[in-house]
């Protein structure tokens, strides 16, 4: 198979307007919080104000007597019923984890943990009654500093006896993928370059547009759960496992979901408690969190300390990379909390030919909200580290940052390339992406302007930031996930139903929350089956309609879910062939399928797929020798990851008197393989850039010395608006992936992965000549100004 031969021509590659957008922009959506059922009750949660404490007493008498209250529930009431929230990814067999209750019974481990629940006739009555619950706490010392937590000086969970959850290591010499990194570092100390650097990846909050909401309707026949989730199939499985409800009696629906970014890749305490409330009362129940609850108690992302050592020759050839990583789990392990750092462990080498590599990751508990997936999930942290190091190496050698990268990157003729981290990059052309970005950016002109500003002592200095990246995406295959300790798989499922009217239903196991699956899947099927784009309906997000699936995260939707759709379409074509032969009174071997029509080779005889579907529905002319049904299913487990890549260039102006930073221009050239819909790709890149730039300049979850989140609203947690961001110049190069039939790669996380180092490198580049070699994120005006003051004194 060659990708170019398999690639359809008509719909794939066309910038189709999204089918989803009409209902979204006209307000005809069905968010979970919009759902109203007869007799529905409402929930309010009481949350701990303390990061670490024992619960000594809970007085619920006043709340129980309040207007409209149906029930008040404490952890003691459901201690034997609530089970424990699961962690699906133990990265080592000896991994330690505390029991993670949906509602605390006698001990709270982070500020925001649920300690009681009120069920009332409406949301206002529930919230009013929740304020009447009096909880007595015995405060305990909170563990908040990640590096101190690793020393076990004070324990987040005293019963565990340690704060260390797991230690995971990779060594290229032991794995047989490269040499001894310690020998490389020793050699570089003797006669080369050694760069040592510590980087703080601040804690971030996914901050999706729609806060989480759950509605549960408990009927005798079935428990129906609507949830604003990325993973309805996971929610169904874990409700069954945690609460002991037969899986056949559970239906989970993800209706329109207003963003996720990994923040809704979770099985949540609120989902468990809403099911329990519905089961207790026998009535439909709803919980919708407030924005402050969302920021405080929904899982957070990033939060790592990285200690990095890079070895190189005096000419700038890299020889080794050593990474010592401390990762904050927060108070508990969510679904994939423990593995998030490891998704970056395989990417610290980036696009470069490191001869040796070692990584040690230590996962640590603190008394903060637990962490889990956030857009990029481990890969942004790794890319930031290696791209900051490459800029430091360029400065040490006295080379242009682009030149030092070109000296070390994998050349296009070297693909497929086995990396020092044990992956096989299937395709890429870093030279082409960089050349295109350099031209669009006017790199040489900006360097000349930068020199003039430096020579004139301009108080506003110009900085140029470079970020060249690749990422592993399309989270799968199942065998790789199994080798890493994940309990689930990486396959995806799709079904295609050929309707007698000539229309087509596509049922996908992926569950979109803004990605445009209904549009892109329609384009793929329209090309493959030769039916009209508008004649295709894509169904998703309902475990009764789409009973098999593994949902949406990790840039897997197109490379895994889309390829399952394509495989199902191919099965329809093959399944229809003997039926068409019957109806056309021809030999199967004489049939050919093109443009949605079966034709008899060498004749004008033929029939379209729509005509065939109606004939099958009639059944009048079928003799029973072939199955009288054109519907088909496919489950696809990819052979490997796909590896998008690109080059991002950022120009910033830094006011050296105030520290204020302004992005002047931003160019991204991304290679995401074959593009199904350029408009969707453009939107994904723009959204990713906004979130990556936000980490560089604006966003940080901040806790005070008691463990209280002080950035608990959008007044303090600075999500940028369009006014805070520049106009982006985006472009693409194309090297098709060889790991799937269409040659596609992922795009959902690319912008976030690449943009953060591009911006920070630009800021440091603007003021490096003034003695600044680093600015911690987010690079606020104060932090830039402070770095300038320290640089002037050094």
PDB file of C-alpha atoms in Angstrom, residues 25-166:
ATOM      1  CA  UNK A  25     -23.974  29.268  16.811  1.00  0.00           C
ATOM      2  CA  UNK A  26     -27.780  29.428  16.830  1.00  0.00           C
ATOM      3  CA  UNK A  27     -28.093  28.201  20.411  1.00  0.00           C
ATOM      4  CA  UNK A  28     -29.843  24.962  19.476  1.00  0.00           C
ATOM      5  CA  UNK A  29     -27.474  22.910  21.556  1.00  0.00           C
ATOM      6  CA  UNK A  30     -28.205  20.430  24.299  1.00  0.00           C
ATOM      7  CA  UNK A  31     -25.640  20.996  26.997  1.00  0.00           C
ATOM      8  CA  UNK A  32     -26.020  18.695  30.001  1.00  0.00           C
ATOM      9  CA  UNK A  33     -27.028  21.620  32.195  1.00  0.00           C
ATOM     10  CA  UNK A  34     -29.910  22.383  29.795  1.00  0.00           C
ATOM     11  CA  UNK A  35     -31.519  18.986  30.418  1.00  0.00           C
ATOM     12  CA  UNK A  36     -34.694  19.156  32.505  1.00  0.00           C
ATOM     13  CA  UNK A  37     -36.548  15.979  33.494  1.00  0.00           C
ATOM     14  CA  UNK A  38     -39.908  15.661  35.308  1.00  0.00           C
ATOM     15  CA  UNK A  39     -39.459  15.686  39.083  1.00  0.00           C
ATOM     16  CA  UNK A  40     -35.724  16.351  38.802  1.00  0.00           C
ATOM     17  CA  UNK A  41     -33.798  17.100  42.003  1.00  0.00           C
ATOM     18  CA  UNK A  42     -30.657  19.204  42.300  1.00  0.00           C
ATOM     19  CA  UNK A  43     -27.382  18.627  44.114  1.00  0.00           C
ATOM     20  CA  UNK A  44     -24.973  20.927  45.925  1.00  0.00           C
ATOM     21  CA  UNK A  45     -21.587  19.853  47.247  1.00  0.00           C
ATOM     22  CA  UNK A  46     -19.949  20.946  50.473  1.00  0.00           C
ATOM     23  CA  UNK A  47     -16.198  21.140  50.008  1.00  0.00           C
ATOM     24  CA  UNK A  48     -13.350  21.285  52.473  1.00  0.00           C
ATOM     25  CA  UNK A  49     -11.737  24.710  52.910  1.00  0.00           C
ATOM     26  CA  UNK A  50      -8.593  22.982  54.216  1.00  0.00           C
ATOM     27  CA  UNK A  51      -5.918  21.224  52.225  1.00  0.00           C
ATOM     28  CA  UNK A  52      -5.223  18.627  54.908  1.00  0.00           C
ATOM     29  CA  UNK A  53      -7.405  17.838  57.891  1.00  0.00           C
ATOM     30  CA  UNK A  54      -9.302  15.246  59.864  1.00  0.00           C
ATOM     31  CA  UNK A  55     -13.086  15.499  59.912  1.00  0.00           C
ATOM     32  CA  UNK A  56     -14.095  15.376  63.563  1.00  0.00           C
ATOM     33  CA  UNK A  57     -17.828  16.148  63.274  1.00  0.00           C
ATOM     34  CA  UNK A  58     -20.485  17.126  60.725  1.00  0.00           C
ATOM     35  CA  UNK A  59     -23.706  18.806  61.867  1.00  0.00           C
ATOM     36  CA  UNK A  60     -26.389  18.448  59.187  1.00  0.00           C
ATOM     37  CA  UNK A  61     -29.478  19.127  61.303  1.00  0.00           C
ATOM     38  CA  UNK A  62     -30.147  22.658  60.048  1.00  0.00           C
ATOM     39  CA  UNK A  63     -29.611  21.620  56.429  1.00  0.00           C
ATOM     40  CA  UNK A  64     -32.007  18.695  56.716  1.00  0.00           C
ATOM     41  CA  UNK A  65     -34.694  21.030  58.019  1.00  0.00           C
ATOM     42  CA  UNK A  66     -34.195  23.627  55.299  1.00  0.00           C
ATOM     43  CA  UNK A  67     -36.813  24.401  52.668  1.00  0.00           C
ATOM     44  CA  UNK A  68     -36.919  21.995  49.753  1.00  0.00           C
ATOM     45  CA  UNK A  69     -34.280  19.579  51.070  1.00  0.00           C
ATOM     46  CA  UNK A  70     -34.867  15.926  50.226  1.00  0.00           C
ATOM     47  CA  UNK A  71     -31.648  14.420  51.551  1.00  0.00           C
ATOM     48  CA  UNK A  72     -28.306  15.331  53.098  1.00  0.00           C
ATOM     49  CA  UNK A  73     -25.509  12.848  52.561  1.00  0.00           C
ATOM     50  CA  UNK A  74     -22.150  12.594  54.340  1.00  0.00           C
ATOM     51  CA  UNK A  75     -19.209  10.341  53.665  1.00  0.00           C
ATOM     52  CA  UNK A  76     -20.098   8.183  56.649  1.00  0.00           C
ATOM     53  CA  UNK A  77     -23.556   7.599  55.156  1.00  0.00           C
ATOM     54  CA  UNK A  78     -22.140   6.104  51.955  1.00  0.00           C
ATOM     55  CA  UNK A  79     -18.822   4.709  53.198  1.00  0.00           C
ATOM     56  CA  UNK A  80     -19.820   1.146  52.299  1.00  0.00           C
ATOM     57  CA  UNK A  81     -21.496   2.115  49.029  1.00  0.00           C
ATOM     58  CA  UNK A  82     -19.328   4.645  47.228  1.00  0.00           C
ATOM     59  CA  UNK A  83     -16.351   2.419  46.434  1.00  0.00           C
ATOM     60  CA  UNK A  84     -13.138   4.102  45.275  1.00  0.00           C
ATOM     61  CA  UNK A  85     -12.312   6.073  42.154  1.00  0.00           C
ATOM     62  CA  UNK A  86     -10.018   4.136  39.818  1.00  0.00           C
ATOM     63  CA  UNK A  87      -6.518   4.708  38.532  1.00  0.00           C
ATOM     64  CA  UNK A  88      -6.256   2.912  35.199  1.00  0.00           C
ATOM     65  CA  UNK A  89      -2.515   3.237  34.680  1.00  0.00           C
ATOM     66  CA  UNK A  90      -0.073   1.841  37.240  1.00  0.00           C
ATOM     67  CA  UNK A  91       3.320   2.703  35.752  1.00  0.00           C
ATOM     68  CA  UNK A  92       5.172   0.238  38.012  1.00  0.00           C
ATOM     69  CA  UNK A  93       3.810  -2.782  39.889  1.00  0.00           C
ATOM     70  CA  UNK A  94       4.791  -1.288  43.248  1.00  0.00           C
ATOM     71  CA  UNK A  95       3.004   2.017  42.636  1.00  0.00           C
ATOM     72  CA  UNK A  96       1.481   3.446  45.828  1.00  0.00           C
ATOM     73  CA  UNK A  97      -1.899   5.162  45.884  1.00  0.00           C
ATOM     74  CA  UNK A  98      -4.310   6.230  48.613  1.00  0.00           C
ATOM     75  CA  UNK A  99      -7.935   5.151  48.449  1.00  0.00           C
ATOM     76  CA  UNK A 100      -9.707   7.864  46.447  1.00  0.00           C
ATOM     77  CA  UNK A 101     -13.269   8.282  47.761  1.00  0.00           C
ATOM     78  CA  UNK A 102     -15.868  10.325  45.953  1.00  0.00           C
ATOM     79  CA  UNK A 103     -16.756  11.856  49.303  1.00  0.00           C
ATOM     80  CA  UNK A 104     -14.350  12.097  52.212  1.00  0.00           C
ATOM     81  CA  UNK A 105     -15.286  10.044  55.254  1.00  0.00           C
ATOM     82  CA  UNK A 106     -12.857  11.115  57.996  1.00  0.00           C
ATOM     83  CA  UNK A 107      -9.876  12.733  56.225  1.00  0.00           C
ATOM     84  CA  UNK A 108      -9.513  15.418  53.534  1.00  0.00           C
ATOM     85  CA  UNK A 109      -6.411  15.672  51.356  1.00  0.00           C
ATOM     86  CA  UNK A 110      -6.975  18.866  49.342  1.00  0.00           C
ATOM     87  CA  UNK A 111      -8.955  22.077  49.562  1.00  0.00           C
ATOM     88  CA  UNK A 112     -12.076  21.429  47.535  1.00  0.00           C
ATOM     89  CA  UNK A 113     -12.560  17.773  48.454  1.00  0.00           C
ATOM     90  CA  UNK A 114     -16.256  16.921  48.900  1.00  0.00           C
ATOM     91  CA  UNK A 115     -17.363  16.275  52.495  1.00  0.00           C
ATOM     92  CA  UNK A 116     -21.176  16.398  52.174  1.00  0.00           C
ATOM     93  CA  UNK A 117     -23.941  16.626  49.578  1.00  0.00           C
ATOM     94  CA  UNK A 118     -27.393  18.201  49.648  1.00  0.00           C
ATOM     95  CA  UNK A 119     -30.258  16.984  47.449  1.00  0.00           C
ATOM     96  CA  UNK A 120     -33.098  19.487  47.059  1.00  0.00           C
ATOM     97  CA  UNK A 121     -35.988  20.479  44.807  1.00  0.00           C
ATOM     98  CA  UNK A 122     -33.990  23.169  43.027  1.00  0.00           C
ATOM     99  CA  UNK A 123     -30.408  24.386  42.780  1.00  0.00           C
ATOM    100  CA  UNK A 124     -30.950  27.512  44.909  1.00  0.00           C
ATOM    101  CA  UNK A 125     -32.448  25.501  47.782  1.00  0.00           C
ATOM    102  CA  UNK A 126     -29.631  22.965  47.558  1.00  0.00           C
ATOM    103  CA  UNK A 127     -26.960  25.667  47.718  1.00  0.00           C
ATOM    104  CA  UNK A 128     -28.686  27.495  50.575  1.00  0.00           C
ATOM    105  CA  UNK A 129     -28.911  24.289  52.603  1.00  0.00           C
ATOM    106  CA  UNK A 130     -25.270  23.415  51.866  1.00  0.00           C
ATOM    107  CA  UNK A 131     -24.271  26.681  53.566  1.00  0.00           C
ATOM    108  CA  UNK A 132     -26.009  25.446  56.736  1.00  0.00           C
ATOM    109  CA  UNK A 133     -23.843  22.340  57.128  1.00  0.00           C
ATOM    110  CA  UNK A 134     -21.271  22.792  59.878  1.00  0.00           C
ATOM    111  CA  UNK A 135     -18.119  20.691  59.592  1.00  0.00           C
ATOM    112  CA  UNK A 136     -15.493  20.544  62.342  1.00  0.00           C
ATOM    113  CA  UNK A 137     -11.942  19.888  61.185  1.00  0.00           C
ATOM    114  CA  UNK A 138      -8.658  19.170  62.916  1.00  0.00           C
ATOM    115  CA  UNK A 139      -6.116  20.808  60.663  1.00  0.00           C
ATOM    116  CA  UNK A 140      -3.001  18.885  59.683  1.00  0.00           C
ATOM    117  CA  UNK A 141       0.193  20.266  58.112  1.00  0.00           C
ATOM    118  CA  UNK A 142      -0.323  20.407  54.345  1.00  0.00           C
ATOM    119  CA  UNK A 143       2.325  19.139  51.942  1.00  0.00           C
ATOM    120  CA  UNK A 144       2.491  21.739  49.181  1.00  0.00           C
ATOM    121  CA  UNK A 145       6.033  22.136  47.890  1.00  0.00           C
ATOM    122  CA  UNK A 146       6.865  19.481  45.321  1.00  0.00           C
ATOM    123  CA  UNK A 147      10.582  19.226  46.081  1.00  0.00           C
ATOM    124  CA  UNK A 148      10.009  19.107  49.830  1.00  0.00           C
ATOM    125  CA  UNK A 149       7.319  16.483  49.331  1.00  0.00           C
ATOM    126  CA  UNK A 150       9.897  14.210  47.713  1.00  0.00           C
ATOM    127  CA  UNK A 151      11.904  14.230  50.971  1.00  0.00           C
ATOM    128  CA  UNK A 152       8.976  12.798  52.988  1.00  0.00           C
ATOM    129  CA  UNK A 153       9.582  15.433  55.675  1.00  0.00           C
ATOM    130  CA  UNK A 154       5.800  15.724  56.012  1.00  0.00           C
ATOM    131  CA  UNK A 155       3.228  13.343  54.542  1.00  0.00           C
ATOM    132  CA  UNK A 156       0.203  14.129  52.388  1.00  0.00           C
ATOM    133  CA  UNK A 157      -1.252  10.720  53.298  1.00  0.00           C
ATOM    134  CA  UNK A 158       0.305   9.570  56.586  1.00  0.00           C
ATOM    135  CA  UNK A 159      -1.100   6.049  56.184  1.00  0.00           C
ATOM    136  CA  UNK A 160       1.023   5.539  53.030  1.00  0.00           C
ATOM    137  CA  UNK A 161       4.249   6.242  54.919  1.00  0.00           C
ATOM    138  CA  UNK A 162       5.689   8.163  51.962  1.00  0.00           C
ATOM    139  CA  UNK A 163       4.808  10.828  49.432  1.00  0.00           C
ATOM    140  CA  UNK A 164       6.457   8.936  46.598  1.00  0.00           C
ATOM    141  CA  UNK A 165       3.891   7.134  44.480  1.00  0.00           C
ATOM    142  CA  UNK A 166       6.208   5.600  41.888  1.00  0.00           C
TER     143      UNK A 166
END
